[in-house]
Coordinates of C-alpha atoms in Angstrom, one line a residue:
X12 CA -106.6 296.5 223.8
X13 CA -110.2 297.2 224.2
X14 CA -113.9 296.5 223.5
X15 CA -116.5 298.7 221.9
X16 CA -120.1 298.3 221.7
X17 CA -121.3 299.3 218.1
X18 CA -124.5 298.0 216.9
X19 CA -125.3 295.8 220.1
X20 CA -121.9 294.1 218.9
X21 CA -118.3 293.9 221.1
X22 CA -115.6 294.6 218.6
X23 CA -112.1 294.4 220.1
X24 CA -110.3 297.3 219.3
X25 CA -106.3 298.3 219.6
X26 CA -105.1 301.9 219.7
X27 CA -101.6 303.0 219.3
X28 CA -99.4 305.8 218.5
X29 CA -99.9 309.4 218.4
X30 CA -101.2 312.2 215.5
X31 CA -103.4 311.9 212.8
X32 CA -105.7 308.8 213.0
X33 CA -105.8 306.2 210.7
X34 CA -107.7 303.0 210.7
X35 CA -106.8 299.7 209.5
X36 CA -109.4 297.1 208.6
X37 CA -107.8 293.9 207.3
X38 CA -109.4 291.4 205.1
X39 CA -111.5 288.5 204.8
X40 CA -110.8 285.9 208.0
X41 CA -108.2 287.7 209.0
X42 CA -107.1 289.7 212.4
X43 CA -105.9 292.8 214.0
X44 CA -103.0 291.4 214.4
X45 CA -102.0 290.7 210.7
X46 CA -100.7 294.5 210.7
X47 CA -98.5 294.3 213.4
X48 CA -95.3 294.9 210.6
X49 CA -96.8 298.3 209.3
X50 CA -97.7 299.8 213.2
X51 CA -94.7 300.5 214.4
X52 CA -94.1 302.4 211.3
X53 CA -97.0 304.6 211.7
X54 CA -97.0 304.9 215.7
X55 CA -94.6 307.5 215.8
X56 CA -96.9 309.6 213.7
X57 CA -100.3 308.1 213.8
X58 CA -102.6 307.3 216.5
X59 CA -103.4 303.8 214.3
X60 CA -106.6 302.1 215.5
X61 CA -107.2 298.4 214.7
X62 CA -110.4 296.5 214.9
X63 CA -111.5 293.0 214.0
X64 CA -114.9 293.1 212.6
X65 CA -117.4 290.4 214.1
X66 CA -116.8 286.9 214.0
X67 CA -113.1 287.8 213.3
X68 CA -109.7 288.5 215.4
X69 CA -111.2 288.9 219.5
X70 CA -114.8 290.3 218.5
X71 CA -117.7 288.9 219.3
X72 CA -120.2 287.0 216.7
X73 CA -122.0 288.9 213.8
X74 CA -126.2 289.2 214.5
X75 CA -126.9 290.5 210.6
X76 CA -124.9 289.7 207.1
X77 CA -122.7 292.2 206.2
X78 CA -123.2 295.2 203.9
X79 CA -121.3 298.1 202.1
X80 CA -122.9 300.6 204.4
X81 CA -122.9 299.0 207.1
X82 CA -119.5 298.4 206.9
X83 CA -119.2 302.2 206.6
X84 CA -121.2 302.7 209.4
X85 CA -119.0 300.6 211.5
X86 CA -116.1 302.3 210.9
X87 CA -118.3 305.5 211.9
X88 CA -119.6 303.8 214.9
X89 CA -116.5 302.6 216.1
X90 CA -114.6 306.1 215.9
X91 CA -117.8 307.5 217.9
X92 CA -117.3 305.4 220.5
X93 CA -113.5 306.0 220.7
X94 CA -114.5 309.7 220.6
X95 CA -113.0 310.5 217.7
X96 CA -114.5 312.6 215.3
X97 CA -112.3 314.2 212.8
X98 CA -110.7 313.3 209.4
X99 CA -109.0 310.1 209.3
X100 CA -107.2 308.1 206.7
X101 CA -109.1 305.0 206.4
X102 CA -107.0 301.7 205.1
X103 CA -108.7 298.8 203.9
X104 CA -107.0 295.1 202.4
X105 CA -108.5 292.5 200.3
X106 CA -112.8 292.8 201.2
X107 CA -112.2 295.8 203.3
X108 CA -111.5 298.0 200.4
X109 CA -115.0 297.5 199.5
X110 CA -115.6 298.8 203.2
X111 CA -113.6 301.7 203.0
X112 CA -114.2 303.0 200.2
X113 CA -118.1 302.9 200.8
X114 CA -117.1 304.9 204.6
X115 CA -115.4 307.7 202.6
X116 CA -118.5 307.9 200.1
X117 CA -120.9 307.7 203.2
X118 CA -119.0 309.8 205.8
X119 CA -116.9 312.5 203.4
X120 CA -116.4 314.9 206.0
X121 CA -114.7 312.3 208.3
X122 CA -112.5 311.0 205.6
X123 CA -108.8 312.4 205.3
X124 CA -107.5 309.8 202.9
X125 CA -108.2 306.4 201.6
X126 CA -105.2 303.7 200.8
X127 CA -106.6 300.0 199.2
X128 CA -104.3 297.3 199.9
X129 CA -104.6 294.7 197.4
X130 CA -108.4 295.6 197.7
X131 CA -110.8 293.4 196.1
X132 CA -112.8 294.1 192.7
X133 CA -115.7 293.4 191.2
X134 CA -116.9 296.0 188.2
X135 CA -119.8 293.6 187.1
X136 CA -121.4 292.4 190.7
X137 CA -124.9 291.4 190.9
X138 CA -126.7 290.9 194.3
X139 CA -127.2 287.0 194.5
X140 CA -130.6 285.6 195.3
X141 CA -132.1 284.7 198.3
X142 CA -129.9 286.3 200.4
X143 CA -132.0 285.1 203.6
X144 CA -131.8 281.2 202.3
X145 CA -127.7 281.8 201.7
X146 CA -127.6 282.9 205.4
X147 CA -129.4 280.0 207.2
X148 CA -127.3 277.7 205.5
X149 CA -124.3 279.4 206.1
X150 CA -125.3 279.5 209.7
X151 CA -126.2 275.8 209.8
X152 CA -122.7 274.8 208.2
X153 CA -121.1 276.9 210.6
X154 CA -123.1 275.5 213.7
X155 CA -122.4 271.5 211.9
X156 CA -118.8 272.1 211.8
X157 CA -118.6 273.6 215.5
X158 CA -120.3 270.4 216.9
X159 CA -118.0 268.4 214.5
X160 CA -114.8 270.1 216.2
X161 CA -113.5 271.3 212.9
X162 CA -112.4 274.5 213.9
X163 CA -110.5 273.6 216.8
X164 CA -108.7 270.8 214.6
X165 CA -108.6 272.5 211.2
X166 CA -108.9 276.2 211.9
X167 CA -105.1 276.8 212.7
X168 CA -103.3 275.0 209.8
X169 CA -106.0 276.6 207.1
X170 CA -104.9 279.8 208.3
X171 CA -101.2 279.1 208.6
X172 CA -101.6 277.6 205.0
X173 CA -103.5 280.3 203.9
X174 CA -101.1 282.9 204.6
X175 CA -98.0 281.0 202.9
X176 CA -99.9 281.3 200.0
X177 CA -101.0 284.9 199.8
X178 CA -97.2 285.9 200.8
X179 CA -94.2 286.2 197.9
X180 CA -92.2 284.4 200.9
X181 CA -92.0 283.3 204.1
X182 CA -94.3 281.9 206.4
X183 CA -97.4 283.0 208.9
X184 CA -95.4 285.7 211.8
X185 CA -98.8 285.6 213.9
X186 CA -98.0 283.9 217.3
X187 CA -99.1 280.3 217.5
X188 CA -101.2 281.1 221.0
X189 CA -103.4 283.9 219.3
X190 CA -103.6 281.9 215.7
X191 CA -105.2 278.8 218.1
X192 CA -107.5 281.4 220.2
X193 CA -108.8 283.1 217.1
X194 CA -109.0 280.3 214.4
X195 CA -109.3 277.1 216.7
X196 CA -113.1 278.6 217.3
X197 CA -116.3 278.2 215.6
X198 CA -116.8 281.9 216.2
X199 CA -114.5 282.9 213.5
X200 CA -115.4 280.2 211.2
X201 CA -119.0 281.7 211.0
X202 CA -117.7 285.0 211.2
X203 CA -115.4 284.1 207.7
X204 CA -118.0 281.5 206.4
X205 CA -120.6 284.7 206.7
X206 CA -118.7 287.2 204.9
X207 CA -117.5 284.8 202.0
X208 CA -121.3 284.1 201.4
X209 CA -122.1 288.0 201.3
X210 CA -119.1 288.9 199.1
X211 CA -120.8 289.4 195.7
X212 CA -123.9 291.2 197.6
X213 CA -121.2 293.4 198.9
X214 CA -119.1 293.9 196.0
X215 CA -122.6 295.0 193.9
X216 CA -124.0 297.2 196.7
X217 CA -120.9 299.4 196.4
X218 CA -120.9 299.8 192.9
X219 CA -125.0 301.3 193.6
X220 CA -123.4 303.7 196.4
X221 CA -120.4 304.4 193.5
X222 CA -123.9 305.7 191.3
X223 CA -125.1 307.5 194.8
X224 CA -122.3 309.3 196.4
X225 CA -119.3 311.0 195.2
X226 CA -116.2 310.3 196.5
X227 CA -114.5 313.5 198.6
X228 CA -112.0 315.3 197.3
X229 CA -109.0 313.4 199.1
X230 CA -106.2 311.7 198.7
X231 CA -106.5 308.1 197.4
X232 CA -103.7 305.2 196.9
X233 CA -104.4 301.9 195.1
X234 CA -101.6 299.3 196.3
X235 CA -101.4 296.4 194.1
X236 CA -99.7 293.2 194.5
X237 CA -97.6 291.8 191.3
X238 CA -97.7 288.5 192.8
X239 CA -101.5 287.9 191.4
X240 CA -100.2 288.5 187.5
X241 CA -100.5 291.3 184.6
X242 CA -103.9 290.5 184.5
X243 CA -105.0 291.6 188.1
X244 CA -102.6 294.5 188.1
X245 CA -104.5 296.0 184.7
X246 CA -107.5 295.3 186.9
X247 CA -106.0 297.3 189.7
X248 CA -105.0 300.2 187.7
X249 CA -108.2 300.5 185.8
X250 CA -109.5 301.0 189.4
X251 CA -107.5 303.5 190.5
X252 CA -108.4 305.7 187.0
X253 CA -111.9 305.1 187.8
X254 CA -111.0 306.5 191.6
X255 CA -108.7 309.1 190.6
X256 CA -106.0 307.7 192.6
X257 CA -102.8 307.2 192.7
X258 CA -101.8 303.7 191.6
X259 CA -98.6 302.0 192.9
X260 CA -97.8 298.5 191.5
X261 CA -95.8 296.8 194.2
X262 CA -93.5 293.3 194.6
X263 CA -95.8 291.4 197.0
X264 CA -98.5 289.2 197.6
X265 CA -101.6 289.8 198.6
X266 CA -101.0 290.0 202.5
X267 CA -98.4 292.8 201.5
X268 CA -98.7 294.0 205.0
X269 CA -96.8 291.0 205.9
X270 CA -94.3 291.2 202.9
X271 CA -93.6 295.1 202.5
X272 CA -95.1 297.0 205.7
X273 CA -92.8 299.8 204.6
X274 CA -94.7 300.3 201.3
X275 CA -98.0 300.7 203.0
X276 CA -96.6 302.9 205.8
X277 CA -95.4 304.9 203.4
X278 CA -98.6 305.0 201.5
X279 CA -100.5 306.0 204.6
X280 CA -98.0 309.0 205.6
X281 CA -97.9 310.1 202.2
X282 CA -101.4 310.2 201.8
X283 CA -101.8 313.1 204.3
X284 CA -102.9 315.9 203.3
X285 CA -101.5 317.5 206.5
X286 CA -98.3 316.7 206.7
X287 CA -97.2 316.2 202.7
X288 CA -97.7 317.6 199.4
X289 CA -99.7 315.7 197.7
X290 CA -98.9 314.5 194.1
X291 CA -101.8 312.6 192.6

Protein backbone atom coordinates (compact mmCIF):
# COMPACT_ATOMS: atom_id res chain seq x y z
CA UNK A 1 0.00 0.00 0.00
CA UNK A 2 1.12 3.34 -1.20
CA UNK A 3 0.45 6.92 -2.31
CA UNK A 4 1.03 8.65 -5.56
CA UNK A 5 0.92 12.13 -6.52
CA UNK A 6 -0.90 12.49 -9.97
CA UNK A 7 -2.31 15.79 -10.85
CA UNK A 8 -1.50 17.59 -7.45
CA UNK A 9 -3.79 14.61 -6.07
CA UNK A 10 -2.68 11.55 -3.46
CA UNK A 11 -4.21 8.40 -4.83
CA UNK A 12 -3.64 5.38 -2.69
CA UNK A 13 -2.33 2.72 -4.60
CA UNK A 14 -1.76 -1.33 -4.02
CA UNK A 15 0.67 -3.36 -5.96
CA UNK A 16 0.84 -7.11 -6.02
CA UNK A 17 2.00 -10.02 -7.79
CA UNK A 18 4.44 -10.53 -10.41
CA UNK A 19 4.44 -10.38 -14.67
CA UNK A 20 2.44 -8.58 -16.93
CA UNK A 21 0.71 -5.57 -15.37
CA UNK A 22 -2.71 -5.14 -15.22
CA UNK A 23 -4.78 -2.46 -13.57
CA UNK A 24 -7.97 -2.59 -11.94
CA UNK A 25 -10.26 0.46 -11.58
CA UNK A 26 -13.51 -0.44 -9.84
CA UNK A 27 -16.63 1.48 -10.11
CA UNK A 28 -18.72 4.15 -8.98
CA UNK A 29 -18.30 4.66 -4.77
CA UNK A 30 -16.52 1.85 -4.57
CA UNK A 31 -12.77 0.77 -3.29
CA UNK A 32 -9.65 -1.00 -3.99
CA UNK A 33 -10.60 -3.36 -1.92
CA UNK A 34 -13.77 -4.60 -3.67
CA UNK A 35 -11.23 -6.83 -5.86
CA UNK A 36 -9.65 -8.54 -3.20
CA UNK A 37 -11.53 -12.10 -4.63
CA UNK A 38 -9.96 -11.80 -8.23
CA UNK A 39 -6.04 -10.76 -6.86
CA UNK A 40 -5.02 -13.67 -5.67
CA UNK A 41 -5.94 -15.25 -8.93
CA UNK A 42 -3.96 -12.90 -10.94
CA UNK A 43 -0.82 -12.45 -8.43
CA UNK A 44 0.82 -15.40 -9.42
CA UNK A 45 0.98 -14.06 -12.86
CA UNK A 46 0.33 -10.39 -12.81
CA UNK A 47 1.90 -7.59 -11.07
CA UNK A 48 -1.97 -6.23 -10.47
CA UNK A 49 -2.08 -2.65 -9.43
CA UNK A 50 -5.14 -1.15 -7.62
CA UNK A 51 -6.02 2.42 -7.14
CA UNK A 52 -9.01 4.28 -5.75
CA UNK A 53 -9.65 7.27 -7.70
CA UNK A 54 -10.17 10.62 -5.57
CA UNK A 55 -12.69 10.97 -3.13
CA UNK A 56 -12.98 7.11 -3.18
CA UNK A 57 -11.25 3.94 -1.17
CA UNK A 58 -7.89 5.87 0.88
CA UNK A 59 -7.30 8.76 -1.74
CA UNK A 60 -7.51 12.06 -1.14
CA UNK A 61 -10.44 14.57 -2.37
CA UNK A 62 -11.08 15.34 -6.14
CA UNK A 63 -10.01 19.38 -6.97
CA UNK A 64 -11.86 19.14 -10.78
CA UNK A 65 -15.07 16.97 -12.00
CA UNK A 66 -14.16 14.11 -13.72
CA UNK A 67 -13.76 13.44 -17.42
CA UNK A 68 -13.18 10.60 -20.01
CA UNK A 69 -9.66 11.79 -20.66
CA UNK A 70 -8.84 12.66 -17.71
CA UNK A 71 -9.72 9.54 -16.49
CA UNK A 72 -7.29 8.13 -19.13
CA UNK A 73 -4.75 10.30 -18.15
CA UNK A 74 -4.93 9.07 -14.66
CA UNK A 75 -4.40 5.81 -15.45
CA UNK A 76 -1.33 7.14 -17.51
CA UNK A 77 -0.22 9.27 -14.64
CA UNK A 78 -0.45 6.77 -12.16
CA UNK A 79 1.69 4.03 -14.15
CA UNK A 80 4.30 7.00 -14.60
CA UNK A 81 4.71 7.47 -11.33
CA UNK A 82 4.96 3.65 -10.51
CA UNK A 83 7.52 3.63 -13.29
CA UNK A 84 5.86 1.60 -15.46
CA UNK A 85 5.73 2.19 -18.87
CA UNK A 86 4.85 -0.74 -21.02
CA UNK A 87 1.63 -2.52 -22.24
CA UNK A 88 -0.85 -3.32 -19.71
CA UNK A 89 -4.19 -4.90 -19.65
CA UNK A 90 -6.37 -2.21 -18.25
CA UNK A 91 -9.79 -3.53 -16.35
CA UNK A 92 -12.50 -1.30 -15.69
CA UNK A 93 -16.28 -2.22 -13.70
CA UNK A 94 -19.45 -0.39 -13.85
CA UNK A 95 -18.24 3.80 -14.65
CA UNK A 96 -14.70 2.72 -15.02
CA UNK A 97 -15.36 1.03 -18.30
CA UNK A 98 -16.02 4.43 -19.56
CA UNK A 99 -12.42 5.14 -18.14
CA UNK A 100 -10.75 2.42 -19.63
CA UNK A 101 -11.81 2.31 -22.64
CA UNK A 102 -11.11 6.09 -23.19
CA UNK A 103 -7.12 5.14 -21.71
CA UNK A 104 -6.71 2.47 -24.51
CA UNK A 105 -8.10 5.12 -27.20
CA UNK A 106 -5.81 7.80 -25.67
CA UNK A 107 -2.65 5.88 -24.81
CA UNK A 108 -2.67 2.76 -27.60
CA UNK A 109 0.72 2.02 -27.29
CA UNK A 110 0.49 1.39 -23.55
CA UNK A 111 -2.58 -0.71 -23.85
CA UNK A 112 -2.11 -4.60 -23.88
CA UNK A 113 -5.74 -5.57 -23.43
CA UNK A 114 -8.92 -4.19 -22.22
CA UNK A 115 -11.61 -6.41 -20.08
CA UNK A 116 -15.24 -4.32 -19.05
CA UNK A 117 -16.72 -5.69 -16.14
CA UNK A 118 -20.35 -5.10 -16.23
CA UNK A 119 -19.19 -1.65 -17.64
CA UNK A 120 -21.60 1.00 -17.94
CA UNK A 121 -23.46 2.22 -21.34
CA UNK A 122 -24.71 5.02 -22.69
CA UNK A 123 -25.00 5.02 -26.79
CA UNK A 124 -27.18 8.24 -26.79
CA UNK A 125 -25.29 10.62 -24.00
CA UNK A 126 -25.58 14.23 -24.17
CA UNK A 127 -23.30 16.58 -22.03
CA UNK A 128 -25.80 18.11 -19.40
CA UNK A 129 -25.96 21.81 -18.93
CA UNK A 130 -24.20 23.96 -16.72
CA UNK A 131 -21.86 21.72 -15.74
CA UNK A 132 -20.15 24.53 -13.29
CA UNK A 133 -23.81 25.10 -11.50
CA UNK A 134 -24.18 20.96 -11.14
CA UNK A 135 -20.79 21.07 -9.36
CA UNK A 136 -21.34 23.87 -6.75
CA UNK A 137 -24.35 22.22 -5.73
CA UNK A 138 -22.96 19.01 -5.65
CA UNK A 139 -20.20 20.40 -3.51
CA UNK A 140 -22.62 22.31 -1.20
CA UNK A 141 -24.79 18.94 -0.62
CA UNK A 142 -21.70 17.24 0.09
CA UNK A 143 -20.33 19.92 2.56
CA UNK A 144 -24.36 20.08 4.21
CA UNK A 145 -24.43 16.44 4.81
CA UNK A 146 -20.75 16.37 6.37
CA UNK A 147 -21.76 19.03 8.97
CA UNK A 148 -25.02 17.03 9.38
CA UNK A 149 -22.97 13.77 10.30
CA UNK A 150 -24.64 11.77 7.60
CA UNK A 151 -21.77 10.01 6.41
CA UNK A 152 -20.45 8.88 9.49
CA UNK A 153 -24.12 7.59 10.39
CA UNK A 154 -25.38 6.55 7.03
CA UNK A 155 -22.33 5.90 4.91
CA UNK A 156 -21.62 2.33 6.16
CA UNK A 157 -25.16 0.60 5.87
CA UNK A 158 -25.75 2.40 2.20
CA UNK A 159 -22.72 0.72 1.21
CA UNK A 160 -23.41 -2.66 2.95
CA UNK A 161 -26.91 -2.34 1.38
CA UNK A 162 -25.71 -1.38 -1.78
CA UNK A 163 -23.59 -4.29 -2.29
CA UNK A 164 -26.39 -6.96 -1.30
CA UNK A 165 -28.14 -5.65 -3.97
CA UNK A 166 -25.69 -5.61 -6.91
CA UNK A 167 -24.65 -9.38 -5.83
CA UNK A 168 -26.74 -12.64 -7.11
CA UNK A 169 -25.97 -13.74 -3.27
CA UNK A 170 -24.50 -13.14 -0.37
CA UNK A 171 -23.60 -10.22 1.53
CA UNK A 172 -20.78 -7.25 1.64
CA UNK A 173 -16.94 -9.41 2.34
CA UNK A 174 -15.32 -5.92 2.86
CA UNK A 175 -14.09 -5.76 6.55
CA UNK A 176 -16.26 -3.70 8.77
CA UNK A 177 -13.08 -1.40 10.01
CA UNK A 178 -12.18 -0.34 6.32
CA UNK A 179 -16.18 -0.10 5.21
CA UNK A 180 -16.36 2.62 8.48
CA UNK A 181 -12.87 4.36 7.50
CA UNK A 182 -13.84 4.80 3.89
CA UNK A 183 -17.69 5.33 3.83
CA UNK A 184 -18.21 6.75 7.48
CA UNK A 185 -16.36 10.10 5.79
CA UNK A 186 -17.65 13.00 4.04
CA UNK A 187 -14.56 12.57 1.76
CA UNK A 188 -16.08 9.79 -0.07
CA UNK A 189 -19.51 10.97 -0.10
CA UNK A 190 -18.32 14.01 -2.23
CA UNK A 191 -15.96 11.95 -4.03
CA UNK A 192 -19.30 9.50 -5.15
CA UNK A 193 -21.84 12.48 -5.04
CA UNK A 194 -19.21 14.10 -7.68
CA UNK A 195 -18.95 11.41 -10.07
CA UNK A 196 -22.75 10.51 -10.06
CA UNK A 197 -23.32 14.24 -11.10
CA UNK A 198 -20.69 13.91 -14.04
CA UNK A 199 -21.87 10.51 -15.27
CA UNK A 200 -23.85 11.54 -18.42
CA UNK A 201 -20.99 14.30 -19.20
CA UNK A 202 -18.73 11.31 -19.06
CA UNK A 203 -20.71 8.83 -20.77
CA UNK A 204 -21.15 11.58 -23.92
CA UNK A 205 -17.47 12.65 -23.96
CA UNK A 206 -16.45 9.09 -24.70
CA UNK A 207 -18.63 8.51 -27.34
CA UNK A 208 -16.75 12.09 -29.03
CA UNK A 209 -13.28 10.31 -28.27
CA UNK A 210 -15.11 6.92 -29.88
CA UNK A 211 -15.51 9.62 -33.25
CA UNK A 212 -11.67 10.78 -32.44
CA UNK A 213 -9.43 7.83 -31.78
CA UNK A 214 -9.40 4.37 -32.88
CA UNK A 215 -9.26 1.71 -30.67
CA UNK A 216 -5.71 -0.43 -30.88
CA UNK A 217 -5.52 -3.46 -32.26
CA UNK A 218 -5.87 -5.56 -28.94
CA UNK A 219 -7.58 -7.85 -27.19
CA UNK A 220 -10.94 -6.84 -25.75
CA UNK A 221 -13.59 -8.82 -23.30
CA UNK A 222 -17.02 -7.49 -22.55
CA UNK A 223 -18.24 -9.30 -19.17
CA UNK A 224 -21.83 -9.06 -18.61
CA UNK A 225 -23.93 -9.71 -15.76
CA UNK A 226 -27.38 -11.85 -16.38
CA UNK A 227 -28.49 -10.67 -13.17
CA UNK A 228 -29.64 -7.10 -14.73
CA UNK A 229 -32.11 -9.06 -17.49
CA UNK A 230 -32.22 -9.86 -21.40
CA UNK A 231 -32.57 -6.39 -21.93
CA UNK A 232 -29.13 -5.14 -20.54
CA UNK A 233 -27.34 -8.22 -21.75
CA UNK A 234 -28.58 -7.26 -25.62
CA UNK A 235 -27.21 -3.93 -24.54
CA UNK A 236 -23.94 -5.47 -23.62
CA UNK A 237 -23.50 -7.50 -26.62
CA UNK A 238 -24.33 -4.84 -29.00
CA UNK A 239 -21.32 -3.13 -27.26
CA UNK A 240 -19.00 -5.57 -27.63
CA UNK A 241 -19.93 -5.83 -31.73
CA UNK A 242 -19.44 -2.23 -31.79
CA UNK A 243 -15.79 -2.88 -29.91
CA UNK A 244 -14.98 -5.95 -31.69
CA UNK A 245 -14.72 -7.83 -28.56
CA UNK A 246 -15.27 -10.79 -27.26
CA UNK A 247 -18.54 -10.97 -25.38
CA UNK A 248 -19.01 -13.39 -22.42
CA UNK A 249 -22.55 -13.43 -20.82
CA UNK A 250 -21.96 -14.43 -17.27
CA UNK A 251 -24.30 -15.72 -13.95
CA UNK A 252 -23.73 -12.68 -11.68
CA UNK A 253 -24.54 -9.40 -10.56
CA UNK A 254 -23.09 -6.44 -11.18
CA UNK A 255 -20.23 -6.54 -8.51
CA UNK A 256 -19.25 -9.90 -10.40
CA UNK A 257 -15.89 -9.47 -8.86
CA UNK A 258 -17.44 -10.36 -5.64
CA UNK A 259 -19.73 -13.19 -7.11
CA UNK A 260 -17.34 -14.96 -9.85
CA UNK A 261 -13.68 -13.54 -9.36
CA UNK A 262 -12.65 -16.63 -11.31
CA UNK A 263 -14.53 -15.40 -14.45
CA UNK A 264 -12.74 -12.17 -14.51
CA UNK A 265 -9.29 -13.70 -13.70
CA UNK A 266 -9.80 -15.68 -16.39
CA UNK A 267 -10.83 -12.93 -18.65
CA UNK A 268 -7.72 -10.95 -17.71
CA UNK A 269 -5.16 -14.00 -18.40
CA UNK A 270 -6.86 -14.90 -21.36
CA UNK A 271 -6.82 -11.61 -22.70
CA UNK A 272 -2.91 -11.65 -23.04
CA UNK A 273 -1.67 -11.48 -25.98
CA UNK A 274 1.61 -12.80 -24.43
CA UNK A 275 0.95 -15.55 -22.84
CA UNK A 276 -2.32 -17.08 -24.91
CA UNK A 277 -3.68 -17.45 -28.26
CA UNK A 278 -6.05 -15.26 -28.76
CA UNK A 279 -9.55 -16.21 -30.08
CA UNK A 280 -11.74 -13.13 -30.70
Amino acid sequence: MTFVWVGGVAHHVVVEGNGPVCVLSAGLAMSWFDWDPVVPLLAPRRTVVRFDRPGHGLSAPATVPPSAAGEAHRIAGLLDALGTHGPVTVVGHSIAGFHAEAFARLHPARTAAVVLVDSSIEEGARRPAAPAVRTAVTGAVGRALGVLGAPAVLGPPTRRAAVRLSRTGGGDPAPADLVRRCYGTSRVLRGALLENTHYRAVAAELLDLRERYALPEVPVTVLAADAAGSRWTARQRAFAELLGARFQEVAAGHLMMLDRPDVVAAAVLDSDPEVSAWHG
